[in-house]
mmCIF file of N, CA and C in Angstrom:
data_model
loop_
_atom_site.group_PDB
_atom_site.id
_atom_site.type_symbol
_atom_site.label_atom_id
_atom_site.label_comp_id
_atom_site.label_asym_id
_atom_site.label_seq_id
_atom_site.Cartn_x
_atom_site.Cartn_y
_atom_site.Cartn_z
ATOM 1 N N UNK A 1 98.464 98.757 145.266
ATOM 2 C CA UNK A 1 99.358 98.747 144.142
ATOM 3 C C UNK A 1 99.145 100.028 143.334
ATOM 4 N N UNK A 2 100.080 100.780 143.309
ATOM 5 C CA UNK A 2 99.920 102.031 142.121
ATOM 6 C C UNK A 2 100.295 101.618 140.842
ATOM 7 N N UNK A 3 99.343 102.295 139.913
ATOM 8 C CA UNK A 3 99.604 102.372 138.702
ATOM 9 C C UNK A 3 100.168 103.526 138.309
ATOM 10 N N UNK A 4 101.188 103.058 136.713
ATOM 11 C CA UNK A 4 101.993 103.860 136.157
ATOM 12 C C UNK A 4 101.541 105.694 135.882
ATOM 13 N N UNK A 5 102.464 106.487 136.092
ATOM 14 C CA UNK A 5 101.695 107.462 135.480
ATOM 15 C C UNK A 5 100.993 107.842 134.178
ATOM 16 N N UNK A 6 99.880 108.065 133.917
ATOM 17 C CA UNK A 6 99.407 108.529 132.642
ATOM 18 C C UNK A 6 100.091 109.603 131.831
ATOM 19 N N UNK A 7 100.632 109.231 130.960
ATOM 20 C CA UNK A 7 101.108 110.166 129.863
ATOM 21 C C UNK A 7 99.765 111.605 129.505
ATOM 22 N N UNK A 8 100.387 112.820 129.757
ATOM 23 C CA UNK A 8 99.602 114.078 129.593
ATOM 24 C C UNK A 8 99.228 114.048 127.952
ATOM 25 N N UNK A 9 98.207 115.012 128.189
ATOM 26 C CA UNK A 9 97.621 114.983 126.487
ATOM 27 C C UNK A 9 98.786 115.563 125.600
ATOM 28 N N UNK A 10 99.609 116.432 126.073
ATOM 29 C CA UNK A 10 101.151 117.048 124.814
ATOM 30 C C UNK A 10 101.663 115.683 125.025
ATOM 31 N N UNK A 11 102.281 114.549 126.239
ATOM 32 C CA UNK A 11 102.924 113.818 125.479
ATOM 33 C C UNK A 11 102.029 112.524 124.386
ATOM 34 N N UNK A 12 101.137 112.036 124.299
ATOM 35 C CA UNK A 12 100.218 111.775 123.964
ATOM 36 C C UNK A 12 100.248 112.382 122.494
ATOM 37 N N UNK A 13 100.246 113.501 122.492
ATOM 38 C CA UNK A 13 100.251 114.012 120.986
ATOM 39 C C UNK A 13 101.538 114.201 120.625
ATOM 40 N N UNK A 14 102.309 114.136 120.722
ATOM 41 C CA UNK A 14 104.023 114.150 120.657
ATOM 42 C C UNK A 14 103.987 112.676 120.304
ATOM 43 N N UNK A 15 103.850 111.806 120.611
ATOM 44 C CA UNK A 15 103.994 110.122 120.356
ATOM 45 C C UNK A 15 103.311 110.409 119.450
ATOM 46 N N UNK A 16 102.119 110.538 118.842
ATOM 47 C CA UNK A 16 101.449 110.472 117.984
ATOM 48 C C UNK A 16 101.581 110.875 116.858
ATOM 49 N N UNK A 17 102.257 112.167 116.897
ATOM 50 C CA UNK A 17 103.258 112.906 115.528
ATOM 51 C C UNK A 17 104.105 112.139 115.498
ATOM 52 N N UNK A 18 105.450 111.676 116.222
ATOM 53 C CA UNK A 18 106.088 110.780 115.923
ATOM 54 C C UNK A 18 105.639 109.345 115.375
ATOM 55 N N UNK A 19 104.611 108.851 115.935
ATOM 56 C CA UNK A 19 104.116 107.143 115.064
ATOM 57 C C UNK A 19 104.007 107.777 113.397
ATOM 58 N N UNK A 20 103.067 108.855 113.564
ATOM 59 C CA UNK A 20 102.455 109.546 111.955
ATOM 60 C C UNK A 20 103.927 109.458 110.754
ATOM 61 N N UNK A 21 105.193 109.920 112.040
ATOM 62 C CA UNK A 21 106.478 110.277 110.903
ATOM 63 C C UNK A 21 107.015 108.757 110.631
ATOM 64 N N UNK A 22 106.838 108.212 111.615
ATOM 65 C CA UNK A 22 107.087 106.701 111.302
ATOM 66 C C UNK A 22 106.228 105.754 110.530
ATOM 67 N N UNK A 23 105.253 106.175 110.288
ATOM 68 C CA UNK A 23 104.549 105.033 109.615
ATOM 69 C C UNK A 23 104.306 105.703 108.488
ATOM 70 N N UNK A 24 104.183 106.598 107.953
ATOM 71 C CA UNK A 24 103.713 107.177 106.277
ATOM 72 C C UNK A 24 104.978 106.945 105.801
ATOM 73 N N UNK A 25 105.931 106.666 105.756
ATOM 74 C CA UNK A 25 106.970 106.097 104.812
ATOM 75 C C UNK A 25 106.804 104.908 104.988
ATOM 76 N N UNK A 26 106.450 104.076 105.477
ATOM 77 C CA UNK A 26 106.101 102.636 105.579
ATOM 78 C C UNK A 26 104.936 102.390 104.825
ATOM 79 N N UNK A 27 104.242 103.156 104.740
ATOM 80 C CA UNK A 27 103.184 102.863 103.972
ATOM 81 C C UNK A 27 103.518 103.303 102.434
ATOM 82 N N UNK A 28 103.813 104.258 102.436
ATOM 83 C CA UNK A 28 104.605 104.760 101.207
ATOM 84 C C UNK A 28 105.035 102.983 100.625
ATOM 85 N N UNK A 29 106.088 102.927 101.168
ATOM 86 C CA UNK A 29 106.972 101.800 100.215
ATOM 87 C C UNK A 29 106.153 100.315 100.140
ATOM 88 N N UNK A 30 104.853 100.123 101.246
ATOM 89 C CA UNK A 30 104.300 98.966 100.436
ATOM 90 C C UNK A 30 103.935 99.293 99.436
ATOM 91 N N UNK A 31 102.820 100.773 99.298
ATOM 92 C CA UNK A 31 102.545 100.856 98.143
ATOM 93 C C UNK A 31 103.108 100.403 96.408
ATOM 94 N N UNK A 32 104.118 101.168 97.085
ATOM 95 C CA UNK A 32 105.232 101.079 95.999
ATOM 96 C C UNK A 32 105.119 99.911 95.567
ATOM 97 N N UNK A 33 105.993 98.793 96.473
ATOM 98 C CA UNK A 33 105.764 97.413 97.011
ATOM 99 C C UNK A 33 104.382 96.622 95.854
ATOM 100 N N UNK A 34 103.422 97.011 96.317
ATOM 101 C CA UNK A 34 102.678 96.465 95.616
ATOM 102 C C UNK A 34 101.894 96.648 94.209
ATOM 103 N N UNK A 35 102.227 97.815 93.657
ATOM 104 C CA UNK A 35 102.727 98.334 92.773
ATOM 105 C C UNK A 35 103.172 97.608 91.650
ATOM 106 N N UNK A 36 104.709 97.737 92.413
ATOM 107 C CA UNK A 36 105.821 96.769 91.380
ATOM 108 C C UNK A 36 105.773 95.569 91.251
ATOM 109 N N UNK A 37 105.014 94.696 91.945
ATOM 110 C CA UNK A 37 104.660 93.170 92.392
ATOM 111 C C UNK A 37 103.427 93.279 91.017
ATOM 112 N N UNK A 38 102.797 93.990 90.766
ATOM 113 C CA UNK A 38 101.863 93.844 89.616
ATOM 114 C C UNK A 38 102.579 93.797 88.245
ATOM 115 N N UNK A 39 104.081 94.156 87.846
ATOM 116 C CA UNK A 39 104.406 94.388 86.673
ATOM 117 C C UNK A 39 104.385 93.108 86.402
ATOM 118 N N UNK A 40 104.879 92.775 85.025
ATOM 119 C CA UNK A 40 105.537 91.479 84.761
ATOM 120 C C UNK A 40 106.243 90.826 84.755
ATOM 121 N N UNK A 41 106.448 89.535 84.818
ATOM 122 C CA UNK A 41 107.352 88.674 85.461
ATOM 123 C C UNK A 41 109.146 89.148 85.340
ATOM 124 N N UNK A 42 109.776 89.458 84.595
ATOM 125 C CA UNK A 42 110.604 90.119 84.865
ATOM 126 C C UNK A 42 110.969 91.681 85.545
ATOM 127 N N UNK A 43 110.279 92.257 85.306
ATOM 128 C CA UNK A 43 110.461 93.216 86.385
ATOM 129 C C UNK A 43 109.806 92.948 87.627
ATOM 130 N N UNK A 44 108.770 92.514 87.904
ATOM 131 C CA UNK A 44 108.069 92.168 88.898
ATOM 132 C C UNK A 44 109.243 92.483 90.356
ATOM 133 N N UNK A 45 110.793 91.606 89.724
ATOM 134 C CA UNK A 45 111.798 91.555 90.803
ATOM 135 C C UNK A 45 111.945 92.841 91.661
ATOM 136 N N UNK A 46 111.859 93.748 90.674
ATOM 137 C CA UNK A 46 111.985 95.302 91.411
ATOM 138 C C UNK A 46 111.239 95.694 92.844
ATOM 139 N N UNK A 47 110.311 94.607 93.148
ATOM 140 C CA UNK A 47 109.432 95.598 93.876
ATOM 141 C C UNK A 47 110.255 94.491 95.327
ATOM 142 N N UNK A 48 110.720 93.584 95.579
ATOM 143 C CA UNK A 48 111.759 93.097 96.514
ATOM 144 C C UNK A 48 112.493 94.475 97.454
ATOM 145 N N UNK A 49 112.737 95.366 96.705
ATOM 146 C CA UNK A 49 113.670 96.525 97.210
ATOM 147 C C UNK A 49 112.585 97.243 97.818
ATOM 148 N N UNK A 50 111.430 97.826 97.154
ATOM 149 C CA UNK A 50 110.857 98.614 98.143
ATOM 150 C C UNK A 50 110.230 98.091 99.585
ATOM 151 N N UNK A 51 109.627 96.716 99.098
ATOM 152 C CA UNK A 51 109.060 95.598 100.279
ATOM 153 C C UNK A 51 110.205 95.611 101.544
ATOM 154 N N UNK A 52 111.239 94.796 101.290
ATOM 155 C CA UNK A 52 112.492 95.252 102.340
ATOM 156 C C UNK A 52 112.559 96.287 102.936
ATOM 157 N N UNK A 53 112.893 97.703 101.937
ATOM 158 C CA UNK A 53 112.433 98.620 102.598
ATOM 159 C C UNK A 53 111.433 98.599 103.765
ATOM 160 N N UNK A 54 110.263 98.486 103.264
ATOM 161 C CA UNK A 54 109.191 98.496 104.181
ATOM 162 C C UNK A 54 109.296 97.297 105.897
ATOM 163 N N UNK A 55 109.903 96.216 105.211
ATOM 164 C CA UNK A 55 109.930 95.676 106.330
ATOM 165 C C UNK A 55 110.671 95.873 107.558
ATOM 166 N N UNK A 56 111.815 96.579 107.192
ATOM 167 C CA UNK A 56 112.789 97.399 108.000
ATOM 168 C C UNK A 56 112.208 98.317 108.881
ATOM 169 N N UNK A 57 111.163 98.871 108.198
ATOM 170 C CA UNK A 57 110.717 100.377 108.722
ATOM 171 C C UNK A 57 109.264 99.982 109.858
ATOM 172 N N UNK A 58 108.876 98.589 109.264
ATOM 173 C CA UNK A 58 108.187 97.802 110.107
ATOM 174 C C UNK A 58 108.995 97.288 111.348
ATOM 175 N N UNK A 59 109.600 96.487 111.525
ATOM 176 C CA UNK A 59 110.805 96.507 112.531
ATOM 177 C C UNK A 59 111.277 97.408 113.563
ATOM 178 N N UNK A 60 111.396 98.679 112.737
ATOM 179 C CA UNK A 60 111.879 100.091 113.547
ATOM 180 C C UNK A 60 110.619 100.529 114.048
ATOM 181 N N UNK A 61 109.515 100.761 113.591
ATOM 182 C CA UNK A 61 108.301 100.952 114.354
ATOM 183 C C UNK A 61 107.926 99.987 115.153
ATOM 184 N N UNK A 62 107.870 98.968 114.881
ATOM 185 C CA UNK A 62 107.799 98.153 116.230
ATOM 186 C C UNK A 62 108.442 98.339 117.083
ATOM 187 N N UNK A 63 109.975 98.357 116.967
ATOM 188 C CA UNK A 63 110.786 98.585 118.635
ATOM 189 C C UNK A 63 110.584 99.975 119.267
ATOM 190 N N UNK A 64 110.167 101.072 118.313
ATOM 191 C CA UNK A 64 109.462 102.530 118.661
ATOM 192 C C UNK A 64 108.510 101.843 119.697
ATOM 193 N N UNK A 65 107.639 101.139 119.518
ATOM 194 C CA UNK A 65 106.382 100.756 119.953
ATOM 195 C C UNK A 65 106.414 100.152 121.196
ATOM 196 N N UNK A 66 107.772 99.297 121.606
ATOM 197 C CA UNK A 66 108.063 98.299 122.381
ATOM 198 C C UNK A 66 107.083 98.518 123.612
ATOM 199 N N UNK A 67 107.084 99.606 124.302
ATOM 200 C CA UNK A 67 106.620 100.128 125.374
ATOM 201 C C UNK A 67 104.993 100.666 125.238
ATOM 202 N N UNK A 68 104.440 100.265 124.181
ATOM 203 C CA UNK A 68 103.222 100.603 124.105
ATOM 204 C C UNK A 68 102.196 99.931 124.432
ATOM 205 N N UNK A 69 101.064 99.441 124.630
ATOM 206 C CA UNK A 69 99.867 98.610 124.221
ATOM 207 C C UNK A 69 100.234 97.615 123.528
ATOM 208 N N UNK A 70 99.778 96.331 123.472
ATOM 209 C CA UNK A 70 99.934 95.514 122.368
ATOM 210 C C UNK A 70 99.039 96.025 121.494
ATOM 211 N N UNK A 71 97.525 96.322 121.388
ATOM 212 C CA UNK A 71 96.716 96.644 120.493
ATOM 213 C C UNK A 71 97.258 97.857 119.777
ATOM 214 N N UNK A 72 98.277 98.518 119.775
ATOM 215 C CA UNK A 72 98.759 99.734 119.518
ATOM 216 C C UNK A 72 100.267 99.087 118.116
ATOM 217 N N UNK A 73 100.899 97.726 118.205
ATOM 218 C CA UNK A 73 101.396 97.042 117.956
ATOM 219 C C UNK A 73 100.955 95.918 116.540
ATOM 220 N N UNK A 74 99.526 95.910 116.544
ATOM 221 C CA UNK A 74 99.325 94.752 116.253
ATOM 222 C C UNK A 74 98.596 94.947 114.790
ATOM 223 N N UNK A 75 98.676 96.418 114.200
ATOM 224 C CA UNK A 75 98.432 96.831 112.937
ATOM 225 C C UNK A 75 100.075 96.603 112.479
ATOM 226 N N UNK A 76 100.909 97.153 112.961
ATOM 227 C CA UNK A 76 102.214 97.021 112.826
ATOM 228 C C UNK A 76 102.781 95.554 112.250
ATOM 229 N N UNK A 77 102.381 94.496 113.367
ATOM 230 C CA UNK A 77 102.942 93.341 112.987
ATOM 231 C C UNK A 77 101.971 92.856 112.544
ATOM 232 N N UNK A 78 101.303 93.100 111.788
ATOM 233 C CA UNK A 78 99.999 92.280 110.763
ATOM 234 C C UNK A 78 100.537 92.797 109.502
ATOM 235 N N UNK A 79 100.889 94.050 109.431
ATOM 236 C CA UNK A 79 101.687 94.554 107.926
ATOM 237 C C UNK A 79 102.883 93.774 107.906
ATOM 238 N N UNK A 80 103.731 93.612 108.735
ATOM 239 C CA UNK A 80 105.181 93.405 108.341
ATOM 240 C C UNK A 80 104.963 91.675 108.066
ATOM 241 N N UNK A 81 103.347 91.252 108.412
ATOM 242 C CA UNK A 81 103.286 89.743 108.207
ATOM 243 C C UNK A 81 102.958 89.681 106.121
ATOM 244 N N UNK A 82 102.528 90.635 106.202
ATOM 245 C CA UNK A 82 101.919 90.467 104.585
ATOM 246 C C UNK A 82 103.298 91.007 104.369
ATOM 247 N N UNK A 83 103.664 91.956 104.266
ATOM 248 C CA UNK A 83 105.356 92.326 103.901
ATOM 249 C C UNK A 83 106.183 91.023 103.397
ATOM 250 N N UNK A 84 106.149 90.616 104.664
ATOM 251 C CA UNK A 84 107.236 88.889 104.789
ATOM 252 C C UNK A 84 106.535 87.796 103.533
ATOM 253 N N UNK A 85 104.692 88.364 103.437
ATOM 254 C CA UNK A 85 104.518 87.225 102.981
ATOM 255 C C UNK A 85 104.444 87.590 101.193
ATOM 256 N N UNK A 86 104.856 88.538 100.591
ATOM 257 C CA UNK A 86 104.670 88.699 99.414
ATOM 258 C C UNK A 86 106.040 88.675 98.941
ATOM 259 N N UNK A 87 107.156 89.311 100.194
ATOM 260 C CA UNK A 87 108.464 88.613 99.439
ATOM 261 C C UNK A 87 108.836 87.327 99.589
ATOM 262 N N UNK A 88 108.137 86.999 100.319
ATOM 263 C CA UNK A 88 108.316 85.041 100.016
ATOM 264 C C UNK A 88 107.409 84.489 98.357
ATOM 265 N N UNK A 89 106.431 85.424 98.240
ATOM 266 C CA UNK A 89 105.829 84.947 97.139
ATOM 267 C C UNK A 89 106.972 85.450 95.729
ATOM 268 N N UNK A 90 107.595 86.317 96.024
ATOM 269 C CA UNK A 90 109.101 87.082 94.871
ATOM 270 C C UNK A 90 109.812 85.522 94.880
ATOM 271 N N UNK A 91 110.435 85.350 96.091
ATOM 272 C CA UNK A 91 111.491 84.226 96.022
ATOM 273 C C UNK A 91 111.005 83.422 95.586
ATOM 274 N N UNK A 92 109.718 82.495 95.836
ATOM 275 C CA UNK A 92 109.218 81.493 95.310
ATOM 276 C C UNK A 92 109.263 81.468 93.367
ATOM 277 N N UNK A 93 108.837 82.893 92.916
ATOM 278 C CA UNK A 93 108.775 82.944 91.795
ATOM 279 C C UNK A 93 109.932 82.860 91.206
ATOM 280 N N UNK A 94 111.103 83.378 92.161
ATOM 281 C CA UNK A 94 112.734 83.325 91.656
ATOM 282 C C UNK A 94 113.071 82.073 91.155
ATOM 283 N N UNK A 95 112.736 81.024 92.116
ATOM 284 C CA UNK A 95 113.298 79.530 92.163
ATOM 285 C C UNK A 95 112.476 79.371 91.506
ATOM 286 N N UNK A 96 111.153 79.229 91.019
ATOM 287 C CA UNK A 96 110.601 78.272 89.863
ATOM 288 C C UNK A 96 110.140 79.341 88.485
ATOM 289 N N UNK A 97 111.422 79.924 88.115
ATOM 290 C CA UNK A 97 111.124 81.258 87.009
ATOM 291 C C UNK A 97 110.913 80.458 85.813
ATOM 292 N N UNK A 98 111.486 79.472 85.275
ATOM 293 C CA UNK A 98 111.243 78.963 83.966
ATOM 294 C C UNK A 98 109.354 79.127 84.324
ATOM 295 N N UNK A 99 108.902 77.966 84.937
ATOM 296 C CA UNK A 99 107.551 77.381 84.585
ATOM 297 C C UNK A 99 106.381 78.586 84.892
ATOM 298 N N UNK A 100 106.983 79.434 86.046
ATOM 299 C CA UNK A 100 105.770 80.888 86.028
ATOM 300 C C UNK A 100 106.229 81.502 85.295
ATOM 301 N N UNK A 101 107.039 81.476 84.361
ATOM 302 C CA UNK A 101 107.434 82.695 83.198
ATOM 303 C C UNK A 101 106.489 81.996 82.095
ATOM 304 N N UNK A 102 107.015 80.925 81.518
ATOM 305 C CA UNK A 102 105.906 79.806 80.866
ATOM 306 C C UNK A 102 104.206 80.016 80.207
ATOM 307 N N UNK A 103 103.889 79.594 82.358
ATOM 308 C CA UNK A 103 102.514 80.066 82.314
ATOM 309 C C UNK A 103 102.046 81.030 82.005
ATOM 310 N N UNK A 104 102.713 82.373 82.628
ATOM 311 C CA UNK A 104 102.360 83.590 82.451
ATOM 312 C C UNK A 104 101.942 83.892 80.939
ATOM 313 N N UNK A 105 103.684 83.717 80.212
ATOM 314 C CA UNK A 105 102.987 83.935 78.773
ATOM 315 C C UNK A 105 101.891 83.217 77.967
ATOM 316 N N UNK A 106 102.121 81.999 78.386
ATOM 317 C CA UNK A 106 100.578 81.198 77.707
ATOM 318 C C UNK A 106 99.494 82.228 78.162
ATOM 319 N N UNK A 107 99.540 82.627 79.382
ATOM 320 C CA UNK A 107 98.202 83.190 80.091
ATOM 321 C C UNK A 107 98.281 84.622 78.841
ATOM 322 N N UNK A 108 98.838 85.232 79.066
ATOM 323 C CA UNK A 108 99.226 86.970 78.464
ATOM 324 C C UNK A 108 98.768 86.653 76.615
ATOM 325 N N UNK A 109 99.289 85.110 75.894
ATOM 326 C CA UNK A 109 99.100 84.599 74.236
ATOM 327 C C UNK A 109 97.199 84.343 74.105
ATOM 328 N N UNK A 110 96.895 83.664 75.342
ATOM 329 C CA UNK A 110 95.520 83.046 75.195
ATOM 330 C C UNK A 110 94.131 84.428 75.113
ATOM 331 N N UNK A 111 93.482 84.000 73.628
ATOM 332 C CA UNK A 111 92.502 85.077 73.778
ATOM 333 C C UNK A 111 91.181 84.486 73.899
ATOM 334 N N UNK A 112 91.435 82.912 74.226
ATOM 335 C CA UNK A 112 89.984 82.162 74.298
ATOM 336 C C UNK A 112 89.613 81.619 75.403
ATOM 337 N N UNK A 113 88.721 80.708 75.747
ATOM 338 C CA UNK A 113 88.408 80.179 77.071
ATOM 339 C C UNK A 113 89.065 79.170 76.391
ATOM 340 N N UNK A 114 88.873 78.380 75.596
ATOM 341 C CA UNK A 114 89.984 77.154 75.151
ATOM 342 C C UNK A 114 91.357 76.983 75.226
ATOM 343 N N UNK A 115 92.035 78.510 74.831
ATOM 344 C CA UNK A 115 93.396 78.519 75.038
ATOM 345 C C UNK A 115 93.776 78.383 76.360
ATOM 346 N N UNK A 116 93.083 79.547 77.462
ATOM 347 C CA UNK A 116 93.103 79.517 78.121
ATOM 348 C C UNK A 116 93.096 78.248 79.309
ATOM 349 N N UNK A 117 91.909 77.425 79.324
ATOM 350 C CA UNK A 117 92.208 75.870 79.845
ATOM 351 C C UNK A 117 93.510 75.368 79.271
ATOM 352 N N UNK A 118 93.819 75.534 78.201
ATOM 353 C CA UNK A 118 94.849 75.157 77.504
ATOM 354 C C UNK A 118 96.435 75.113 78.723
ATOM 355 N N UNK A 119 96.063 76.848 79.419
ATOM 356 C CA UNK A 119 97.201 76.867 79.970
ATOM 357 C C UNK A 119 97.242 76.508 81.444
ATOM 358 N N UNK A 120 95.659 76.236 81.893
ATOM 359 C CA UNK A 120 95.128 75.685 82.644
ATOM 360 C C UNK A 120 96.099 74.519 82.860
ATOM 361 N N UNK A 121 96.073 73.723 82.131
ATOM 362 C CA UNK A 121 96.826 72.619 82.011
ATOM 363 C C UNK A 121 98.127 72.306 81.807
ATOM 364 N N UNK A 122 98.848 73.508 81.125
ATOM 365 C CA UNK A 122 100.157 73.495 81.543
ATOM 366 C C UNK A 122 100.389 74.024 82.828
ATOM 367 N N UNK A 123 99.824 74.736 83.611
ATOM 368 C CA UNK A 123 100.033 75.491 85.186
ATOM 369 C C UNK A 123 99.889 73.829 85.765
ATOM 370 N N UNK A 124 98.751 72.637 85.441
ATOM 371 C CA UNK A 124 98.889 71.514 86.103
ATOM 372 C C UNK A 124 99.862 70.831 86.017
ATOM 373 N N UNK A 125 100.059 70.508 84.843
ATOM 374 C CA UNK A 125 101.436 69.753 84.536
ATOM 375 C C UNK A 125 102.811 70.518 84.952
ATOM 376 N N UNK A 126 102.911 71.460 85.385
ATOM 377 C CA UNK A 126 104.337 71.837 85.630
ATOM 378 C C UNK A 126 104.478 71.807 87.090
ATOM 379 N N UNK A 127 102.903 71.866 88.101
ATOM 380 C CA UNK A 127 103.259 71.982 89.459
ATOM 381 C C UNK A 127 103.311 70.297 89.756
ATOM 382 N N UNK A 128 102.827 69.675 89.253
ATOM 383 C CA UNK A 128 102.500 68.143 88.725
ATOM 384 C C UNK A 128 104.129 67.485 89.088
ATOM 385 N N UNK A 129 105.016 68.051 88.273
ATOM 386 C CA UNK A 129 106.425 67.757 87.585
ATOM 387 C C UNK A 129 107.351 68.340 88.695
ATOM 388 N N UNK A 130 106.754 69.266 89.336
ATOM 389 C CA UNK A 130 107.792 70.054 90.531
ATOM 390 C C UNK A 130 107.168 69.476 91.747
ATOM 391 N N UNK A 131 106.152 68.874 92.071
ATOM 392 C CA UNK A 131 105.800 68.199 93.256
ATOM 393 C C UNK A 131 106.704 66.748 92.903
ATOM 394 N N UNK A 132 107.272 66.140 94.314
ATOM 395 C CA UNK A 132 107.992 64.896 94.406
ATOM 396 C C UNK A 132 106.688 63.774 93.847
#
């Protein structure tokens, strides 16, 4: 049985400049990404656009990749898994914005450990009230 030909060291480094042009803008926009995910609850929304971004560009590097190694692959789809999983944590916050807007500010008002449990307890009572 023969095996495939080995790619020469120029193409080898030719793929390799190309992954480099493909993935530093991907990295770029999680940054971003995570970034904007730190502001506060109303802007927070902003960082949805760069994440997308990123997941797209995750996507497109993967099918770049199709023909590669899986181990060559699998930094790729481990990012685009945290990608997926922080804009699910955006949407989640979308649909229950009253009660994490709520908490938040109790959290952001409280300058004590008392207040604080304080909001302890409203974060219980509201997931309390949104569980069936």
């Amino acid at each position: 049985m023969t095996q495939p030909p080995q790619p020469t060291r120029e193409q080898e480094i030719v793929l390799a400049r190309e992954r480099a042009k493909r993935t530093l803008p991907l990295i770029g926009f999680v940054l971003l990404g995570l970034i904007a995910i730190t502001m506060p609850l109303p802007r927070r929304f902003v960082a949805a656009l760069p994440l997308l971004v990123a997941a797209y560009l995750s996507v497109k590097l993967l099918r770049f990749l199709k023909d590669r190694p899986t181990s060559e692959k699998l930094w790729t789809a481990l990012s685009l898994g945290i990608i997926v999983s922080m804009l699910l944590t955006l949407v989640v916050q979308a649909i229950f914005y009253g009660p994490v807007s709520s908490y938040e500010q109790c959290i952001d008002q409280a300058h004590t450990s008392a207040a604080r449990a304080s909001c302890d307890q409203l974060r219980t009572g509201l997931l309390g009230s949104l569980l069936p």
